[in-house]
Structure formats: C-alpha cells, structure tokens
Coordinates of C-alpha atoms and ligand atoms in Angstrom, one line a residue:
X1 CA -9.7 49.9 50.6
X2 CA -9.6 49.4 46.9
X3 CA -11.1 51.8 44.5
X4 CA -13.7 49.7 42.5
X5 CA -14.9 50.3 39.0
X6 CA -18.5 50.1 37.8
X7 CA -20.2 50.2 34.5
X8 CA -21.7 53.5 33.3
X9 CA -24.8 51.5 32.4
X10 CA -25.2 49.4 35.6
X11 CA -24.1 50.5 39.0
X12 CA -24.5 47.0 40.5
X13 CA -21.4 45.3 39.0
X14 CA -18.1 46.3 40.6
X15 CA -14.7 45.1 39.6
X16 CA -11.1 45.8 40.5
X17 CA -9.0 48.0 38.3
X18 CA -7.0 45.1 36.9
X19 CA -10.2 43.3 36.0
X20 CA -11.6 46.4 34.3
X21 CA -8.3 46.6 32.3
X22 CA -8.6 43.0 31.3
X23 CA -12.2 43.2 30.2
X24 CA -11.9 46.6 28.4
X25 CA -15.7 47.1 28.1
X26 CA -18.4 46.0 30.6
X27 CA -20.5 43.1 29.3
X28 CA -23.6 45.4 29.3
X29 CA -21.9 47.6 26.7
X30 CA -21.1 50.3 29.3
X31 CA -17.6 51.8 30.1
X32 CA -15.9 51.2 33.4
X33 CA -15.7 54.3 35.7
X34 CA -14.2 54.7 39.1
X35 CA -16.8 54.5 41.9
X36 CA -15.5 57.7 43.4
X37 CA -12.9 60.2 42.1
X38 CA -9.8 60.3 44.2
X39 CA -7.9 63.4 45.4
X40 CA -4.2 64.0 45.1
X41 CA -2.9 65.1 48.5
X42 CA 0.8 65.9 47.6
X43 CA 1.7 69.6 47.4
X44 CA 2.8 71.3 44.2
X45 CA 6.3 71.7 45.8
X46 CA 6.5 67.9 46.1
X47 CA 5.1 67.2 42.7
X48 CA 7.2 69.7 40.8
X49 CA 10.4 68.0 42.2
X50 CA 9.5 64.7 40.7
X51 CA 10.5 63.0 37.5
X52 CA 7.7 62.0 35.0
X53 CA 8.0 58.4 36.2
X54 CA 7.8 59.3 39.9
X55 CA 4.8 61.6 39.3
X56 CA 3.1 58.9 37.1
X57 CA 3.3 56.5 40.1
X58 CA 1.7 59.0 42.5
X59 CA -1.2 59.6 40.1
X60 CA -1.8 56.1 38.9
X61 CA -1.7 54.5 42.3
X62 CA -4.8 56.5 43.2
X63 CA -6.7 54.8 40.4
X64 CA -5.1 51.4 40.1
X65 CA -5.3 50.4 43.7
X66 CA -5.1 46.7 43.3
X67 CA -1.7 46.9 41.6
X68 CA 1.2 46.6 44.1
X69 CA 3.8 49.4 44.3
X70 CA 6.3 47.1 42.7
X71 CA 4.0 46.1 39.9
X72 CA 3.0 49.6 39.0
X73 CA 6.5 51.0 39.1
X74 CA 7.7 48.1 36.9
X75 CA 5.0 49.0 34.3
X76 CA 5.9 52.7 34.5
X77 CA 9.6 52.1 34.1
X78 CA 9.1 49.7 31.1
X79 CA 6.9 52.2 29.4
X80 CA 8.5 55.6 29.9
X81 CA 12.1 54.7 29.0
X82 CA 14.4 55.5 26.1
X83 CA 11.6 54.8 23.6
X84 CA 11.0 58.5 24.3
X85 CA 13.5 60.8 22.7
X86 CA 13.5 63.1 25.8
X87 CA 13.9 62.3 29.5
X88 CA 11.2 64.8 30.2
X89 CA 8.8 62.4 28.4
X90 CA 6.2 65.3 28.0
X91 CA 8.1 68.6 27.6
X92 CA 6.3 71.9 27.9
X93 CA 7.3 74.5 25.3
X94 CA 6.5 78.2 25.3
X95 CA 5.7 80.0 22.0
X96 CA 4.6 83.5 22.2
X97 CA 2.3 83.8 25.2
X98 CA 1.1 80.2 24.9
X99 CA 2.4 76.9 26.3
X100 CA 2.4 73.7 24.3
X101 CA 2.5 70.3 26.0
X102 CA 4.4 68.1 23.5
X103 CA 3.0 64.6 23.7
X104 CA 4.7 63.3 20.6
X105 CA 8.1 62.2 21.8
X106 CA 7.3 58.4 21.9
X107 CA 8.0 55.8 19.2
X108 CA 5.2 56.8 16.8
X109 CA 5.4 60.5 17.3
X110 CA 1.8 61.0 18.3
X111 CA 0.1 61.2 21.7
X112 CA -1.3 57.7 21.6
X113 CA 2.1 56.5 22.6
X114 CA 1.6 58.1 26.1
X115 CA -1.0 55.4 26.9
X116 CA -0.1 52.6 24.5
X117 CA 3.4 52.3 25.8
X118 CA 2.1 51.3 29.2
X119 CA -1.1 49.4 28.4
X120 CA 0.7 46.2 27.4
X121 CA 2.4 46.1 30.7
X122 CA -0.8 46.9 32.7
X123 CA -2.6 44.2 30.8
X124 CA 0.0 41.4 31.2
X125 CA 0.3 42.3 34.9
X126 CA -3.5 42.2 35.2
X127 CA -3.5 38.8 33.6
X128 CA -1.0 37.5 36.1
X129 CA -2.8 39.0 39.1
X130 CA -6.1 37.4 38.0
X131 CA -4.5 34.0 37.2
X132 CA -5.2 34.3 33.5
X133 CA -2.6 31.9 32.0
X134 CA -3.7 32.4 28.3
X135 CA -1.6 34.3 25.9
X136 CA -3.3 37.6 25.2
X137 CA -4.1 38.3 21.5
X138 CA -4.7 41.9 20.7
X139 CA -7.0 42.3 17.6
X140 CA -7.2 45.8 16.2
X141 CA -8.7 47.5 13.2
X142 CA -7.1 50.8 12.5
X143 CA -7.6 53.8 10.3
X144 CA -3.9 54.7 10.8
X145 CA -2.5 56.0 14.0
X146 CA -3.8 53.6 16.7
X147 CA -2.5 50.6 14.8
X148 CA 1.1 51.7 14.7
X149 CA 1.0 52.9 18.3
X150 CA -0.5 49.6 19.5
X151 CA 2.1 47.6 17.4
X152 CA 4.9 49.6 18.9
X153 CA 3.5 49.1 22.4
X154 CA 3.0 45.4 22.2
X155 CA 6.0 44.4 20.0
X156 CA 8.0 41.7 21.9
X157 CA 5.9 42.0 25.1
X158 CA 6.0 38.6 26.5
X159 CA 2.6 36.8 26.8
X160 CA 1.0 38.8 24.0
X161 CA 0.5 38.8 20.3
X162 CA -0.9 41.6 18.2
X163 CA -2.7 41.4 14.9
X164 CA -3.6 44.7 13.1
X165 CA -6.0 45.0 10.2
X166 CA -5.9 48.3 8.1
X167 CA -7.6 49.3 4.9
X168 CA -5.0 48.6 2.2
X169 CA -5.9 51.7 0.2
X170 CA -7.2 53.8 3.0
X171 CA -4.2 55.1 5.0
X172 CA -1.5 57.6 4.2
X173 CA 1.8 56.3 2.8
X174 CA 3.7 57.2 6.0
X175 CA 1.1 55.4 8.1
X176 CA 1.3 52.3 5.9
X177 CA 5.1 52.3 6.0
X178 CA 5.1 52.7 9.7
X179 CA 3.0 49.6 10.1
X180 CA 4.4 47.2 7.5
X181 CA 8.0 47.8 8.7
X182 CA 7.0 46.9 12.4
X183 CA 9.5 44.6 14.0
X184 CA 8.7 42.0 16.7
X185 CA 8.0 38.3 16.5
X186 CA 4.6 38.7 18.0
X187 CA 3.3 41.2 15.5
X188 CA 1.2 40.7 12.4
X189 CA -0.1 43.4 10.0
X190 CA -2.6 42.7 7.3
X191 CA -4.0 45.1 4.6
X192 CA -7.6 44.4 3.8
X193 CA -9.2 45.1 0.4
X194 CA -12.0 47.2 1.9
X195 CA -12.4 50.3 4.0
X196 CA -12.0 51.0 7.7
X197 CA -15.6 50.1 8.5
X198 CA -15.1 46.7 6.9
X199 CA -12.0 46.1 9.0
X200 CA -13.8 47.3 12.2
X201 CA -16.8 45.1 11.4
X202 CA -14.6 42.0 10.8
X203 CA -12.8 42.5 14.1
X204 CA -16.1 42.9 16.0
X205 CA -17.4 39.7 14.4
X206 CA -14.4 37.8 15.7
X207 CA -14.8 39.3 19.2
X208 CA -18.4 38.2 19.3
X209 CA -17.8 34.7 17.8
X210 CA -18.4 32.3 20.7
X211 CA -17.3 29.3 18.7
X212 CA -14.0 30.9 17.8
X213 CA -13.5 32.0 21.4
X214 CA -13.8 28.4 22.5
X215 CA -11.2 27.2 20.0
X216 CA -9.0 30.0 21.1
X217 CA -9.3 29.1 24.7
X218 CA -8.4 25.5 23.9
X219 CA -5.3 26.7 22.2
X220 CA -4.4 28.9 25.2
X221 CA -5.4 32.3 23.7
X222 CA -7.6 35.1 24.9
X223 CA -8.7 38.0 22.7
X224 CA -8.4 41.5 24.1
X225 CA -8.5 45.0 22.6
X226 CA -6.4 48.1 22.9
X227 CA -9.0 50.7 22.1
X228 CA -9.3 54.0 23.9
X229 CA -12.2 53.1 26.1
X230 CA -10.0 50.9 28.2
X231 CA -9.3 52.5 31.6
X232 CA -5.7 51.2 31.1
X233 CA -5.4 53.9 28.4
X234 CA -7.3 56.6 30.2
X235 CA -5.5 56.6 33.6
X236 CA -2.0 57.1 32.1
X237 CA -3.3 60.2 30.3
X238 CA -4.2 61.9 33.6
X239 CA -0.5 62.0 34.5
X240 CA 0.6 64.5 31.9
X241 CA -1.9 67.1 33.0
X242 CA -0.6 67.0 36.5
X243 CA 2.9 67.0 35.1
X244 CA 2.2 70.0 32.9
X245 CA 0.9 72.0 35.8
X246 CA 3.9 71.0 37.9
X247 CA 6.3 72.0 35.1
X248 CA 4.7 75.5 34.9
X249 CA 5.0 75.8 38.7
X250 CA 8.6 74.6 38.7
X251 CA 9.4 77.2 36.0
X252 CA 7.7 79.9 38.1
X253 CA 5.2 80.5 35.3
X254 CA 2.3 80.1 37.7
X255 CA 1.9 81.0 41.4
X256 CA 0.6 78.5 43.9
X257 CA -3.1 77.7 43.3
X258 CA -3.3 79.9 40.1
X259 CA -5.8 78.4 37.7
X260 CA -5.0 77.6 34.1
X261 CA -6.9 76.4 31.1
X262 CA -6.2 73.4 28.9
X263 CA -7.0 73.3 25.2
X264 CA -7.4 69.8 23.8
X265 CA -7.8 68.7 20.1
X266 CA -10.5 66.1 20.5
X267 CA -11.9 63.1 18.7
X268 CA -13.0 60.2 20.9
X269 CA -13.0 62.4 24.0
X270 CA -10.4 60.3 25.8
X271 CA -7.6 62.9 26.2
X272 CA -9.9 65.7 27.4
X273 CA -11.7 63.4 29.8
X274 CA -8.3 62.7 31.4
X275 CA -7.9 66.5 31.9
X276 CA -11.3 66.5 33.6
X277 CA -10.1 63.7 36.0
X278 CA -6.9 65.8 36.7
X279 CA -9.2 68.7 37.7
X280 CA -11.1 66.3 40.0
X281 CA -7.8 65.3 41.6
X282 CA -7.5 68.9 42.7
X283 CA -5.1 70.4 40.1
X284 CA -6.0 74.1 39.7
X285 CA -7.6 73.9 36.3
X286 CA -10.4 76.3 35.3
X287 CA -11.6 75.7 31.7
X288 CA -11.3 72.6 29.6
X289 CA -11.5 73.8 26.0
X290 CA -12.6 71.1 23.7
X291 CA -11.4 71.7 20.1
X292 CA -13.1 70.0 17.2
X293 CA -12.5 70.1 13.4
X294 CA -15.4 70.2 10.9
X295 CA -16.8 67.1 12.5
X296 CA -18.1 69.3 15.3
X297 CA -20.5 67.1 17.1
X298 CA -18.9 68.0 20.4
X299 CA -19.0 71.7 19.8
X300 CA -22.8 71.4 19.1
X301 CA -23.2 69.3 22.2
X302 CA -21.5 71.8 24.5
X303 CA -23.5 74.7 23.0
X304 CA -27.0 73.0 22.9
X305 CA -27.0 70.0 25.2
X306 CA -28.0 67.8 22.2
X307 CA -25.6 65.1 20.8
X308 CA -26.5 64.4 17.2
X309 CA -24.4 62.1 15.0
X310 CA -26.8 62.3 12.1
X311 CA -24.7 64.4 9.7
X312 CA -22.1 64.0 7.0
X313 CA -18.7 62.7 7.9
X314 CA -16.1 65.2 6.7
X315 CA -12.5 64.2 5.8
X316 CA -10.2 66.9 7.2
X317 CA -6.5 67.8 7.5
X318 CA -6.7 66.4 11.1
X319 CA -7.8 62.8 10.3
X320 CA -7.3 61.5 13.9
X321 CA -10.1 63.7 15.0
X322 CA -12.5 62.7 12.2
X323 CA -15.1 61.0 14.3
X324 CA -18.8 61.3 14.9
X325 CA -19.3 59.1 17.9
X326 CA -17.0 60.1 20.7
X327 CA -17.1 56.9 22.8
X328 CA -15.5 58.4 26.0
X329 CA -18.2 61.1 26.3
X330 CA -20.3 58.4 27.8
X331 CA -18.2 58.6 31.0
X332 CA -18.8 62.4 31.2
X333 CA -22.5 61.9 30.7
X334 CA -22.5 59.4 33.6
X335 CA -20.7 61.9 35.9
X336 CA -22.9 64.9 35.0
X337 CA -26.0 62.6 35.6
X338 CA -24.6 62.3 39.1
X339 CA -23.6 58.7 38.5
X340 CA -27.1 57.7 37.3
X341 CA -26.4 54.6 35.3
X342 CA -30.1 54.2 34.3
X343 CA -30.1 57.6 32.8
X344 CA -26.8 57.0 31.0
X345 CA -28.1 53.7 29.6
X346 CA -31.2 55.4 28.3
X347 CA -29.3 58.1 26.5
X348 CA -26.8 55.6 25.0
X349 CA -29.8 53.6 23.8
X350 CA -31.2 56.7 22.1
X351 CA -27.7 57.3 20.5
X352 CA -27.6 53.8 19.0
X353 CA -31.2 53.7 17.8
X354 CA -31.7 57.3 16.7
X355 CA -28.2 58.6 16.5
X356 CA -29.0 61.4 19.0
X357 CA -30.0 62.3 22.5
X358 CA -30.7 65.4 24.7
X359 CA -29.4 65.9 28.2
X360 CA -31.4 67.4 31.0
X361 CA -31.1 71.1 32.2
X362 CA -29.7 69.8 35.5
X363 CA -27.0 67.8 33.6
X364 CA -26.2 70.9 31.5
X365 CA -25.3 72.9 34.7
X366 CA -22.5 70.4 35.4
X367 CA -20.9 71.2 32.0
X368 CA -19.6 74.6 33.2
X369 CA -16.0 73.4 33.2
X370 CA -16.1 72.8 29.5
X371 CA -16.0 75.2 26.5
X372 CA -16.5 73.9 23.0
X373 CA -14.9 75.3 19.8
X374 CA -14.2 74.3 16.3
X375 CA -12.0 75.2 13.4
X376 CA -12.2 74.3 9.7
X377 CA -9.3 73.3 7.5
X378 CA -8.6 76.9 6.4
X379 CA -8.5 78.2 9.9
X380 CA -6.3 75.3 10.9
X381 CA -3.8 76.2 8.2
X382 CA -3.9 79.8 9.2
X383 CA -3.1 78.9 12.8
X384 CA 0.0 76.9 11.7
X385 CA 1.2 79.8 9.6
X386 CA 0.5 82.4 12.4
X387 CA 2.3 80.5 15.1
X388 CA 5.3 79.9 12.8
X389 CA 5.5 83.5 11.7
X390 CA 5.3 84.9 15.2
X391 CA 7.6 82.5 17.0
X392 CA 9.3 80.1 14.6
X393 CA 7.5 77.2 16.3
X394 CA 5.9 74.6 14.1
X395 CA 2.7 72.7 15.1
X396 CA 0.9 69.9 13.4
X397 CA -2.6 70.1 12.0
X398 CA -4.3 68.5 15.1
X399 CA -2.6 70.9 17.5
X400 CA -3.4 73.7 15.1
X401 CA -7.2 73.0 15.5
X402 CA -6.7 73.7 19.2
X403 CA -4.5 76.7 18.6
X404 CA -7.2 78.2 16.4
X405 CA -10.0 77.5 18.8
X406 CA -8.0 79.0 21.6
X407 CA -7.3 82.2 19.8
X408 CA -11.0 82.8 19.1
X409 CA -11.8 81.9 22.7
X410 CA -9.3 84.2 24.3
X411 CA -10.4 87.1 22.1
X412 CA -14.1 86.6 22.6
X413 CA -14.1 85.7 26.3
X414 CA -11.4 88.0 27.7
X415 CA -10.4 85.1 29.9
X416 CA -6.9 86.0 31.1
X417 CA -5.9 82.5 32.5
X418 CA -2.7 81.0 31.2
X419 CA -3.4 78.3 28.7
X420 CA -1.7 75.1 27.8
X421 CA -2.4 73.7 24.3
X422 CA -2.1 69.9 24.1
X423 CA 0.2 69.1 21.2
X424 CA -0.9 65.7 20.0
X425 CA 1.3 64.9 17.0
X426 CA 4.7 65.8 15.7
X427 CA 4.5 68.1 12.6
X428 CA 6.6 65.5 10.8
X429 CA 3.7 63.1 10.9
X430 CA 1.6 65.5 8.8
X431 CA 4.4 67.2 7.0
X432 CA 2.6 67.8 3.7
X433 CA -0.2 69.9 5.2
X434 CA 2.1 71.6 7.6
X435 CA 4.5 72.6 4.8
X436 CA 1.6 74.0 2.7
X437 CA 0.9 76.4 5.6
X438 CA 4.4 77.6 6.2
X439 CA 6.2 77.3 2.9
X440 CA 5.6 79.5 -0.1
X441 CA 7.5 77.3 -2.7
X442 CA 6.4 74.0 -4.1
X443 CA 6.0 71.2 -1.5
X444 CA 7.9 68.1 -2.6
X445 CA 5.9 64.9 -3.1
X446 CA 8.2 62.4 -1.4
X447 CA 7.6 62.0 2.4
X448 CA 11.3 62.1 3.2
X449 CA 12.0 65.2 1.1
X450 CA 9.2 66.8 3.0
X451 CA 10.8 65.9 6.3
X452 CA 14.1 67.3 5.2
X453 CA 12.4 70.6 4.2
X454 CA 10.5 70.8 7.4
X455 CA 13.7 70.2 9.4
X456 CA 15.4 73.1 7.6
X457 CA 12.4 75.5 8.1
X458 CA 11.8 74.6 11.8
X459 CA 15.4 74.1 12.9
X460 CA 14.4 70.7 14.5
X461 CA 15.9 67.3 13.8
X462 CA 14.0 64.7 11.8
X463 CA 12.6 62.3 14.5
X464 CA 14.0 58.8 14.4
X465 CA 10.5 57.4 13.7
X466 CA 10.7 59.1 10.3
X467 CA 14.3 58.2 9.7
X468 CA 13.5 54.6 10.5
X469 CA 10.7 54.1 8.0
X470 CA 12.8 55.6 5.3
X471 CA 15.3 52.8 5.4
X472 CA 13.4 50.0 7.1
X473 CA 12.6 46.8 5.2
X474 CA 9.0 45.8 4.6
X475 CA 8.3 42.9 7.0
X476 CA 4.5 42.5 6.5
X477 CA 3.1 41.8 3.1
X478 CA -0.2 40.0 3.9
X479 CA -3.3 41.3 2.0
X480 CA -6.7 39.8 2.5
X481 CA -10.3 40.0 1.3
X482 CA -12.9 41.3 3.7
X483 CA -14.6 37.9 4.2
X484 CA -11.3 36.1 5.0
X485 CA -10.1 38.0 8.1
X486 CA -10.9 35.2 10.5
X487 CA -9.1 32.7 8.3
X488 CA -6.0 34.8 8.5
X489 CA -6.2 35.0 12.3
X490 CA -6.7 31.2 12.6
X491 CA -3.6 30.7 10.4
X492 CA -1.5 33.1 12.4
X493 CA -2.5 31.4 15.7
X494 CA -2.4 28.0 14.1
X495 CA -5.8 27.1 15.5
X496 CA -8.1 24.6 13.8
Ligands
LIG501 C1 -6.3 60.3 18.7 C2 -5.8 61.6 18.4 C3 -6.5 62.8 18.8 C4 -7.9 62.7 19.5 O1 -7.8 62.2 20.9 P1 -9.0 61.7 21.6 O2 -8.5 61.1 22.9 O3 -9.6 60.6 20.7 O4 -10.0 62.8 21.8 C5 -6.0 64.0 18.5 N1 -4.9 64.2 17.9 C6 -4.1 63.1 17.4 C7 -2.9 63.4 16.7 C8 -4.6 61.8 17.7 O5 -3.9 60.8 17.2

C-alpha cells in the first residue's frame, strides 16, 4: 500500500509522493503532508551499522513509497557522493559537553545542500514515472543561500534547466561570487536591479502566467520550483536526525532508548519539522528546541499560541533565519489540529489577511515536544566566543543562535538530556562575523584573507567551496530591470 499525500487545506485530494514532488505546492495553496506518519522498525543496532546512504534509503523509502528501490537508491547515490568532503556526509562532533551535527560538508557549505543535492534527482525521476516528457525549468528567486545550493544541485542534471534571480546589490560578496561563477550548461544567473521582494514577485508572476505556461508547454518546458515547502526537500532532512542518533549510539554516547534533545536554528521551519518527523518515526527524541534570532515570531508562537507577523523585519548576523513567515509551520499546525484541514485553512487565511492567528487550547497541548528560544546578535557573538574559548571549536552565526538558546535552556530548565545542536553553516561562510567574535585584532576586509585567518585560528582547512570562488572565472554577467524578468526567461529558453 502506498503512502499518499494530501493538502493541509483539503483532505479530499490525495496524490502519490512523486506527484507531490512534481507539483511542489497543492493547487489550493496548501502543503502536501503524508496521510499517516510511518514508523521505523529497524533496531538501533542495525541502523548504527549503516552508512549514510544505506540509512537514507531505509528512512526515505517509508515516505516515498511509489519510488522503486532502484530509483531511490540511484537518487541517493547520485546526491551523497564526493560532492561532500567527508564520507560520513553528516559528521557528529563533540565540543565540551555538547554535540554538533555538521550539515555543511556539501558543495555550498550550508545545510541546504543536504536536500538540494537530491531534489533534482527525485524530481527528474518523478517526471519519468509520471510520463512528463517536458524539460523541467527551475525558476528561483534567492536572497543568497538557496540560489547557490539549487544551482549546485541542478547543474548538469539532464532534463533540467535552472534560472536564478538575485538582488544585484542585496547579497553578500561571497554569495554573489558563489552564484556568478556557477558552472553547468543548464544554469543561468541574473542580477536584478531591485530587492529580494521584487525578484520573488517577478518569479511568482511568471509561475501564475497561464499564457506563458502555454507557450512553455509548446516548446517542451515545464516550470517547477525548488523551495523548501516541497516534500522532496523535507524528507531527505529526516535522514540526518536518525543518523545523528545512530552515530551517538555507535560511539556509546547514549544507551539504548535514551532520550536526547535537538536544538535547531530555525527560519522557515523546515529543518526542525524534519526532526519532528524523526521523532514520529520512533527515534528517542525528547525536546525539539526551536532557536530564533531577533525575528522571534516562532518563540512568541511557542510561548503564547499566537502567530503574529505584524512586526519590524530585523536584519541580523544570521541572515538565513531572517524571516517572518515560516511556511513549513503550516504542516505542524495541521498535525496539532489532528489533521483538520478546515481548521488549518481557516488559520492560514487569517495569516494572509490579518498577518496573525491564534491556535486553540487543545492544539497548544500538542506542542509539548517543542521549546522556543531566541538570541540577539550580541548573545550570538558571545556564544561563538565562548565555544571557541572553551574547546577551540568554531561555529557559524546561525549555529551560534542555537548554542546560545541551548545554554539558557539547559541552565533554566535543569534538563539533563544530552543535546545535539544542528550546525547549519560552515563558519567560513560567515567568516567576518565569526572572526569579530573570536579575534582581538583587526579583521581583514577581503573574504579570502578572512578565510586564511580563520583557518589559522581554528586549525581547519579552508573548504574547497571557498578556494574555488577565489580563483573561478565569472561566468554569469546578466543584469536586468525588475520589469524585464520574463523577457530574460523567454530569451534563455528561446520561446516566442
Ligand atoms: C536556511 C537556513 C536555516 C533555516 O532553516 P529552515 O529550514 O528554513 O528553518 C538556518 N541556517 C542556515 C545556515 C540556513 O541556510
């Protein structure tokens, strides 16, 4: 029997996993959720003897039931190969009394690689299974990180093209360099003379343009998106939570059945939702600690039951978590409403019309697995400094938000469970702010000089992703005005 997916806003429609991956979002605006949550029946002894790839198969096959064993293993092996700089894929490090699950060993040195390395393969396999013959065109607007991870994932994947729009003057110089040096005949990167919202709006207009869709179809193209609400991004993220527990067990750091906590630096709520699904699989997880920066909508939600986006947007030192609408929270809302799609639709309508909603007392009771916390930029900096001073280990600004939140939580709650902090980016990706926290002297201005200094202080090698952009030639020079985005897409695809 296949596990079917249904929309959080309409229980009536059911689709196979591969169809949910192809569609991305349900046509009613809801997100696809599994009809029931599966259980993992393998023992920890069995799981801890597996490689990352073997374990990925055991977890993913429970969710993506309409993929054959051969198809799924093929996707996994193409994704988690030597693009990662360690065969462990997601190594677990111990610093002091705390564990860090390093999810930044892929090609763009941030955790989005964990899902975006496999999504292109899941997507092209889904197209084949559903007899979609069109070439898939991924259109993405990015504020920095997602764009590069999607480019790296889709580059030279047969049957796909990827076009990324980014705000020309709105990303960091490392982020821009990473994108405009991207190789691959099927990749295009365009800087727009506007901000991220302009890029996002332009992309949405193209997605909703029926006339354009018809011309695309005639030319043999189909638009798709790589954003984080696709279950093809969510499911691969469940794997590393199971892997982290299995690694602790293998190292004899936990005894059979011992419960642990996960601390997750959160933005769009995708990563921590995957941890929740791992708990539902039966992995001994107690608390899921949701760490936010100054944009602490989620902290307020977990403390009051009220979600309210009506507030000022704050630019922080952890930019990938600067977000006021955490899209994936809709899935948790649906689960805590006991799969009530009408209730979920009602709350999401309130969110889009008033920017806020309140959950019921009954729903609140189902939130016991979660603890919210937040840290401002100063505390984040202190956390980087403290971890470095105590253990010599260097963490990035996003991971540091989680480290800071965890320290307050452990002190205030007295919770003695072991904790794993999810490390979402390499410190080399945010070297300036990291250096400001651990280095007393003057921080050099040039990115590469910063990387060299960081390497010296941390005793780690400069990742090849950073080496590469230092020498790589610029391959993408297109710049466009906000109103001309569609024209650029039509030119790239040669459609008239
Ligand atoms: C995207 C991102 C996050 C937030 O993850 P969500 O799944 O959106 O909650 C945290 N840290 C880094 C470095 C990221 O790139």
